[in-house]
PDB file of C-alpha atoms and ligand atoms in Angstrom:
ATOM      1  CA  MET T   1      62.751 202.752 103.595  1.00  0.00           C
ATOM      2  CA  THR T   2      60.843 202.892 106.829  1.00  0.00           C
ATOM      3  CA  LEU T   3      60.618 200.560 109.796  1.00  0.00           C
ATOM      4  CA  LEU T   4      56.954 199.831 110.440  1.00  0.00           C
ATOM      5  CA  LYS T   5      55.267 199.479 113.830  1.00  0.00           C
ATOM      6  CA  ILE T   6      54.453 195.851 114.631  1.00  0.00           C
ATOM      7  CA  ALA T   7      50.971 195.242 116.053  1.00  0.00           C
ATOM      8  CA  GLN T   8      50.936 193.371 119.350  1.00  0.00           C
ATOM      9  CA  LEU T   9      48.360 190.812 120.491  1.00  0.00           C
ATOM     10  CA  GLY T  10      45.093 192.547 121.305  1.00  0.00           C
ATOM     11  CA  GLU T  11      45.189 194.859 118.285  1.00  0.00           C
ATOM     12  CA  PRO T  12      41.949 194.246 116.330  1.00  0.00           C
ATOM     13  CA  VAL T  13      43.876 194.286 113.022  1.00  0.00           C
ATOM     14  CA  LEU T  14      45.410 190.932 113.992  1.00  0.00           C
ATOM     15  CA  ARG T  15      41.937 189.408 114.313  1.00  0.00           C
ATOM     16  CA  GLN T  16      40.309 190.314 111.014  1.00  0.00           C
ATOM     17  CA  ARG T  17      40.396 188.514 107.694  1.00  0.00           C
ATOM     18  CA  SER T  18      42.642 190.525 105.412  1.00  0.00           C
ATOM     19  CA  ARG T  19      41.384 191.322 101.938  1.00  0.00           C
ATOM     20  CA  ASP T  20      42.747 190.171  98.579  1.00  0.00           C
ATOM     21  CA  LEU T  21      44.961 192.492  96.538  1.00  0.00           C
ATOM     22  CA  THR T  22      44.190 193.141  92.891  1.00  0.00           C
ATOM     23  CA  ARG T  23      46.988 193.048  90.322  1.00  0.00           C
ATOM     24  CA  ALA T  24      46.643 196.814  89.857  1.00  0.00           C
ATOM     25  CA  GLU T  25      46.971 197.441  93.601  1.00  0.00           C
ATOM     26  CA  LEU T  26      49.998 195.167  93.780  1.00  0.00           C
ATOM     27  CA  ALA T  27      51.735 197.036  90.954  1.00  0.00           C
ATOM     28  CA  ALA T  28      51.083 200.456  92.501  1.00  0.00           C
ATOM     29  CA  PRO T  29      54.213 202.275  93.727  1.00  0.00           C
ATOM     30  CA  ASP T  30      52.710 202.646  97.198  1.00  0.00           C
ATOM     31  CA  THR T  31      52.281 198.871  97.518  1.00  0.00           C
ATOM     32  CA  GLN T  32      55.774 198.159  96.205  1.00  0.00           C
ATOM     33  CA  ARG T  33      57.231 200.629  98.726  1.00  0.00           C
ATOM     34  CA  PHE T  34      55.163 198.958 101.438  1.00  0.00           C
ATOM     35  CA  ILE T  35      56.612 195.556 100.495  1.00  0.00           C
ATOM     36  CA  ASP T  36      60.153 196.972 100.801  1.00  0.00           C
ATOM     37  CA  ASP T  37      59.263 198.368 104.240  1.00  0.00           C
ATOM     38  CA  LEU T  38      57.677 195.065 105.324  1.00  0.00           C
ATOM     39  CA  ILE T  39      60.851 193.185 104.380  1.00  0.00           C
ATOM     40  CA  GLU T  40      63.082 195.714 106.128  1.00  0.00           C
ATOM     41  CA  THR T  41      60.933 195.543 109.265  1.00  0.00           C
ATOM     42  CA  MET T  42      61.061 191.717 109.230  1.00  0.00           C
ATOM     43  CA  HIS T  43      64.855 191.773 108.902  1.00  0.00           C
ATOM     44  CA  ASP T  44      65.259 194.422 111.608  1.00  0.00           C
ATOM     45  CA  ALA T  45      63.187 192.351 114.067  1.00  0.00           C
ATOM     46  CA  ASP T  46      64.954 189.067 113.143  1.00  0.00           C
ATOM     47  CA  GLY T  47      61.614 187.557 112.123  1.00  0.00           C
ATOM     48  CA  ALA T  48      61.294 184.453 109.957  1.00  0.00           C
ATOM     49  CA  GLY T  49      58.264 186.078 108.396  1.00  0.00           C
ATOM     50  CA  LEU T  50      55.965 189.063 108.697  1.00  0.00           C
ATOM     51  CA  ALA T  51      52.414 189.460 107.421  1.00  0.00           C
ATOM     52  CA  ALA T  52      50.910 192.763 106.301  1.00  0.00           C
ATOM     53  CA  PRO T  53      48.194 192.844 109.028  1.00  0.00           C
ATOM     54  CA  GLN T  54      51.002 192.644 111.610  1.00  0.00           C
ATOM     55  CA  VAL T  55      52.027 196.125 110.470  1.00  0.00           C
ATOM     56  CA  PHE T  56      48.437 197.443 110.411  1.00  0.00           C
ATOM     57  CA  ARG T  57      47.702 196.883 106.704  1.00  0.00           C
ATOM     58  CA  PRO T  58      45.014 194.178 106.391  1.00  0.00           C
ATOM     59  CA  VAL T  59      45.788 192.872 102.897  1.00  0.00           C
ATOM     60  CA  ARG T  60      46.695 189.320 101.918  1.00  0.00           C
ATOM     61  CA  LEU T  61      50.428 189.724 101.637  1.00  0.00           C
ATOM     62  CA  CYS T  62      53.316 188.345 103.681  1.00  0.00           C
ATOM     63  CA  ALA T  63      57.089 188.058 103.529  1.00  0.00           C
ATOM     64  CA  ILE T  64      59.152 185.052 104.596  1.00  0.00           C
ATOM     65  CA  HIS T  65      62.923 184.863 104.893  1.00  0.00           C
ATOM     66  CA  VAL T  66      64.933 182.436 106.984  1.00  0.00           C
ATOM     67  CA  ARG T  67      68.631 183.106 106.892  1.00  0.00           C
ATOM     68  CA  GLY T  68      71.079 180.547 108.262  1.00  0.00           C
ATOM     69  CA  ASN T  69      72.054 182.756 111.183  1.00  0.00           C
ATOM     70  CA  ASN T  70      68.615 183.857 112.428  1.00  0.00           C
ATOM     71  CA  PRO T  71      69.082 184.346 116.203  1.00  0.00           C
ATOM     72  CA  ARG T  72      65.416 183.622 116.925  1.00  0.00           C
ATOM     73  CA  TYR T  73      65.355 180.378 114.926  1.00  0.00           C
ATOM     74  CA  PRO T  74      68.910 179.031 114.439  1.00  0.00           C
ATOM     75  CA  TYR T  75      67.619 175.487 113.759  1.00  0.00           C
ATOM     76  CA  LYS T  76      65.353 176.411 110.845  1.00  0.00           C
ATOM     77  CA  PRO T  77      66.456 175.445 107.351  1.00  0.00           C
ATOM     78  CA  PRO T  78      67.015 178.525 105.174  1.00  0.00           C
ATOM     79  CA  ILE T  79      64.154 179.888 103.082  1.00  0.00           C
ATOM     80  CA  PRO T  80      65.044 182.456 100.416  1.00  0.00           C
ATOM     81  CA  LEU T  81      63.303 185.813 100.636  1.00  0.00           C
ATOM     82  CA  THR T  82      59.750 185.146  99.459  1.00  0.00           C
ATOM     83  CA  VAL T  83      56.808 187.517  99.141  1.00  0.00           C
ATOM     84  CA  LEU T  84      53.403 185.836  98.922  1.00  0.00           C
ATOM     85  CA  VAL T  85      50.362 187.722  97.645  1.00  0.00           C
ATOM     86  CA  ASN T  86      46.870 186.218  98.038  1.00  0.00           C
ATOM     87  CA  PRO T  87      48.354 182.875  99.115  1.00  0.00           C
ATOM     88  CA  VAL T  88      46.381 179.627  99.312  1.00  0.00           C
ATOM     89  CA  ILE T  89      47.750 176.732 101.344  1.00  0.00           C
ATOM     90  CA  THR T  90      46.589 173.165 100.707  1.00  0.00           C
ATOM     91  CA  PRO T  91      47.756 170.266 102.916  1.00  0.00           C
ATOM     92  CA  LEU T  92      49.173 167.429 100.828  1.00  0.00           C
ATOM     93  CA  SER T  93      48.955 164.873 103.615  1.00  0.00           C
ATOM     94  CA  ASP T  94      47.112 164.541 106.917  1.00  0.00           C
ATOM     95  CA  GLU T  95      50.376 164.156 108.808  1.00  0.00           C
ATOM     96  CA  GLN T  96      51.072 166.871 111.366  1.00  0.00           C
ATOM     97  CA  PHE T  97      53.981 167.720 113.640  1.00  0.00           C
ATOM     98  CA  ASP T  98      54.462 169.723 116.825  1.00  0.00           C
ATOM     99  CA  ASN T  99      56.060 173.049 115.927  1.00  0.00           C
ATOM    100  CA  GLU T 100      57.257 175.324 118.726  1.00  0.00           C
ATOM    101  CA  GLU T 101      56.412 178.791 117.479  1.00  0.00           C
ATOM    102  CA  GLY T 102      56.873 182.395 118.427  1.00  0.00           C
ATOM    103  CA  CYS T 103      55.600 185.543 116.742  1.00  0.00           C
ATOM    104  CA  LEU T 104      56.695 189.168 116.465  1.00  0.00           C
ATOM    105  CA  SER T 105      53.152 190.138 117.523  1.00  0.00           C
ATOM    106  CA  VAL T 106      53.320 188.068 120.720  1.00  0.00           C
ATOM    107  CA  ALA T 107      56.131 189.362 122.892  1.00  0.00           C
ATOM    108  CA  ASP T 108      58.257 186.828 124.729  1.00  0.00           C
ATOM    109  CA  LEU T 109      56.053 183.762 124.336  1.00  0.00           C
ATOM    110  CA  ARG T 110      56.466 180.472 122.569  1.00  0.00           C
ATOM    111  CA  GLY T 111      54.141 177.485 122.400  1.00  0.00           C
ATOM    112  CA  SER T 112      53.643 174.158 120.663  1.00  0.00           C
ATOM    113  CA  VAL T 113      51.336 174.143 117.626  1.00  0.00           C
ATOM    114  CA  LYS T 114      50.224 171.360 115.267  1.00  0.00           C
ATOM    115  CA  ARG T 115      51.176 172.064 111.662  1.00  0.00           C
ATOM    116  CA  TYR T 116      50.797 170.050 108.483  1.00  0.00           C
ATOM    117  CA  VAL T 117      54.118 168.565 107.517  1.00  0.00           C
ATOM    118  CA  HIS T 118      53.611 168.827 103.731  1.00  0.00           C
ATOM    119  CA  VAL T 119      51.703 171.626 102.008  1.00  0.00           C
ATOM    120  CA  ARG T 120      51.216 173.225  98.592  1.00  0.00           C
ATOM    121  CA  VAL T 121      51.526 177.013  98.461  1.00  0.00           C
ATOM    122  CA  GLN T 122      49.955 178.934  95.579  1.00  0.00           C
ATOM    123  CA  ALA T 123      50.290 182.709  95.389  1.00  0.00           C
ATOM    124  CA  TRP T 124      51.602 185.610  93.344  1.00  0.00           C
ATOM    125  CA  ASP T 125      55.022 187.018  93.955  1.00  0.00           C
ATOM    126  CA  ARG T 126      55.465 190.777  94.433  1.00  0.00           C
ATOM    127  CA  HIS T 127      55.385 191.285  90.661  1.00  0.00           C
ATOM    128  CA  GLY T 128      52.251 189.204  90.134  1.00  0.00           C
ATOM    129  CA  ALA T 129      54.018 186.109  88.791  1.00  0.00           C
ATOM    130  CA  GLU T 130      52.539 182.758  89.803  1.00  0.00           C
ATOM    131  CA  ILE T 131      54.143 180.879  92.691  1.00  0.00           C
ATOM    132  CA  ASP T 132      53.264 177.197  93.068  1.00  0.00           C
ATOM    133  CA  VAL T 133      55.582 175.360  95.437  1.00  0.00           C
ATOM    134  CA  GLU T 134      55.513 172.522  97.925  1.00  0.00           C
ATOM    135  CA  ALA T 135      56.897 173.053 101.406  1.00  0.00           C
ATOM    136  CA  LYS T 136      57.792 170.421 103.974  1.00  0.00           C
ATOM    137  CA  GLY T 137      58.732 170.171 107.621  1.00  0.00           C
ATOM    138  CA  LEU T 138      59.641 173.337 109.518  1.00  0.00           C
ATOM    139  CA  THR T 139      59.429 175.330 106.289  1.00  0.00           C
ATOM    140  CA  ALA T 140      55.818 174.200 105.852  1.00  0.00           C
ATOM    141  CA  GLY T 141      55.194 175.370 109.421  1.00  0.00           C
ATOM    142  CA  THR T 142      56.566 178.824 108.649  1.00  0.00           C
ATOM    143  CA  TYR T 143      54.278 179.202 105.616  1.00  0.00           C
ATOM    144  CA  GLN T 144      51.241 178.099 107.651  1.00  0.00           C
ATOM    145  CA  HIS T 145      52.060 180.524 110.487  1.00  0.00           C
ATOM    146  CA  GLU T 146      52.329 183.525 108.153  1.00  0.00           C
ATOM    147  CA  CYS T 147      49.229 182.668 106.132  1.00  0.00           C
ATOM    148  CA  ASP T 148      47.264 182.190 109.370  1.00  0.00           C
ATOM    149  CA  HIS T 149      47.823 185.904 110.066  1.00  0.00           C
ATOM    150  CA  LEU T 150      45.911 186.757 106.873  1.00  0.00           C
ATOM    151  CA  ASP T 151      42.850 184.967 108.279  1.00  0.00           C
ATOM    152  CA  GLY T 152      43.083 186.678 111.662  1.00  0.00           C
ATOM    153  CA  HIS T 153      44.688 183.723 113.445  1.00  0.00           C
ATOM    154  CA  VAL T 154      47.655 183.959 115.803  1.00  0.00           C
ATOM    155  CA  PHE T 155      49.676 180.896 116.850  1.00  0.00           C
ATOM    156  CA  VAL T 156      48.397 181.082 120.427  1.00  0.00           C
ATOM    157  CA  ASP T 157      44.921 180.119 119.089  1.00  0.00           C
ATOM    158  CA  ARG T 158      46.314 176.783 117.974  1.00  0.00           C
ATOM    159  CA  VAL T 159      48.199 175.844 121.133  1.00  0.00           C
ATOM    160  CA  THR T 160      46.244 172.807 122.379  1.00  0.00           C
ATOM    161  CA  ASP T 161      48.437 172.178 125.446  1.00  0.00           C
ATOM    162  CA  PRO T 162      48.847 175.443 127.376  1.00  0.00           C
ATOM    163  CA  THR T 163      51.583 173.882 129.501  1.00  0.00           C
ATOM    164  CA  THR T 164      53.865 174.266 126.461  1.00  0.00           C
ATOM    165  CA  PHE T 165      53.695 178.083 126.740  1.00  0.00           C
ATOM    166  CA  SER T 166      57.090 179.427 127.670  1.00  0.00           C
ATOM    167  CA  THR T 167      59.021 182.660 127.730  1.00  0.00           C
ATOM    168  CA  TRP T 168      61.889 182.739 125.253  1.00  0.00           C
ATOM    169  CA  LYS T 169      64.450 182.524 128.063  1.00  0.00           C
ATOM    170  CA  ASN T 170      62.784 179.515 129.615  1.00  0.00           C
ATOM    171  CA  TRP T 171      62.306 177.940 126.199  1.00  0.00           C
ATOM    172  CA  GLU T 172      66.051 178.143 125.689  1.00  0.00           C
ATOM    173  CA  ARG T 173      66.596 176.609 129.121  1.00  0.00           C
ATOM    174  CA  HIS T 174      63.982 173.879 129.211  1.00  0.00           C
ATOM    175  CA  ARG T 175      62.526 173.099 125.791  1.00  0.00           C
ATOM    176  CA  LYS T 176      65.054 174.003 123.131  1.00  0.00           C
ATOM    177  CA  ALA T 177      67.269 170.901 123.277  1.00  0.00           C
ATOM    178  CA  ALA T 178      64.411 168.416 122.885  1.00  0.00           C
ATOM    179  CA  PHE T 179      62.720 170.501 120.188  1.00  0.00           C
ATOM    180  CA  VAL T 180      65.893 170.976 118.157  1.00  0.00           C
ATOM    181  CA  GLU T 181      66.418 167.207 118.287  1.00  0.00           C
ATOM    182  CA  ARG T 182      62.884 166.592 116.968  1.00  0.00           C
ATOM    183  CA  ALA T 183      63.219 169.390 114.435  1.00  0.00           C
ATOM    184  CA  THR T 184      66.519 168.037 113.154  1.00  0.00           C
ATOM    185  CA  ALA T 185      64.917 164.612 112.614  1.00  0.00           C
ATOM    186  CA  LEU T 186      62.017 166.287 110.805  1.00  0.00           C
ATOM    187  CA  VAL T 187      64.341 168.279 108.565  1.00  0.00           C
ATOM    188  CA  GLN T 188      66.248 165.098 107.719  1.00  0.00           C
ATOM    189  CA  LYS T 189      63.038 163.226 106.935  1.00  0.00           C
ATOM    190  CA  TRP T 190      61.234 165.950 105.004  1.00  0.00           C
ATOM    191  CA  GLY T 191      63.950 168.336 103.894  1.00  0.00           C
ATOM    192  CA  GLY T 192      63.631 172.097 104.145  1.00  0.00           C
TER     193      GLY T 192
HETATM  194 NI1  LIG E   1      53.457 185.637 113.540  1.00  0.00          NI
END
């Protein structure tokens, strides 16, 4: 397997709408190898997720995996390794929450973003089987962040209060405690 280069903010590939994959393309050995590389790259960078356009391949495919010990996001509830192909996200309520996000394509920056608290996620898995799940709370936020990448959106676009922008070090110092408290309440209310 190969570690892939992660596109940083300013790369045009992050700003285009990625295209759908056909079932035949998904089944192709090249695509399956690419999915393995995408997952390995996500794990190597300690990401909670990684979308194909972030590694310079503008197709509608992303991987999500939150392990209990993720050093970037220790407060996130675990999400098993999930590959989404051609995903569609539908909010199931109007309720939103303030999610403090970072991104492997935006070095050393976090900011507060509104996300729907309860969504439906429909997609194929890496073998073309149907996925149809509901996600809540921080987990719903993770799905929305990754799927945004497939439409050319980066979390910084959605930061409505620029005073919430913070380096990771300063986030740890000044924002983490309050956010983890809010996130813990959200996890308890909505589950993972
Ligand atoms: Ni991202």
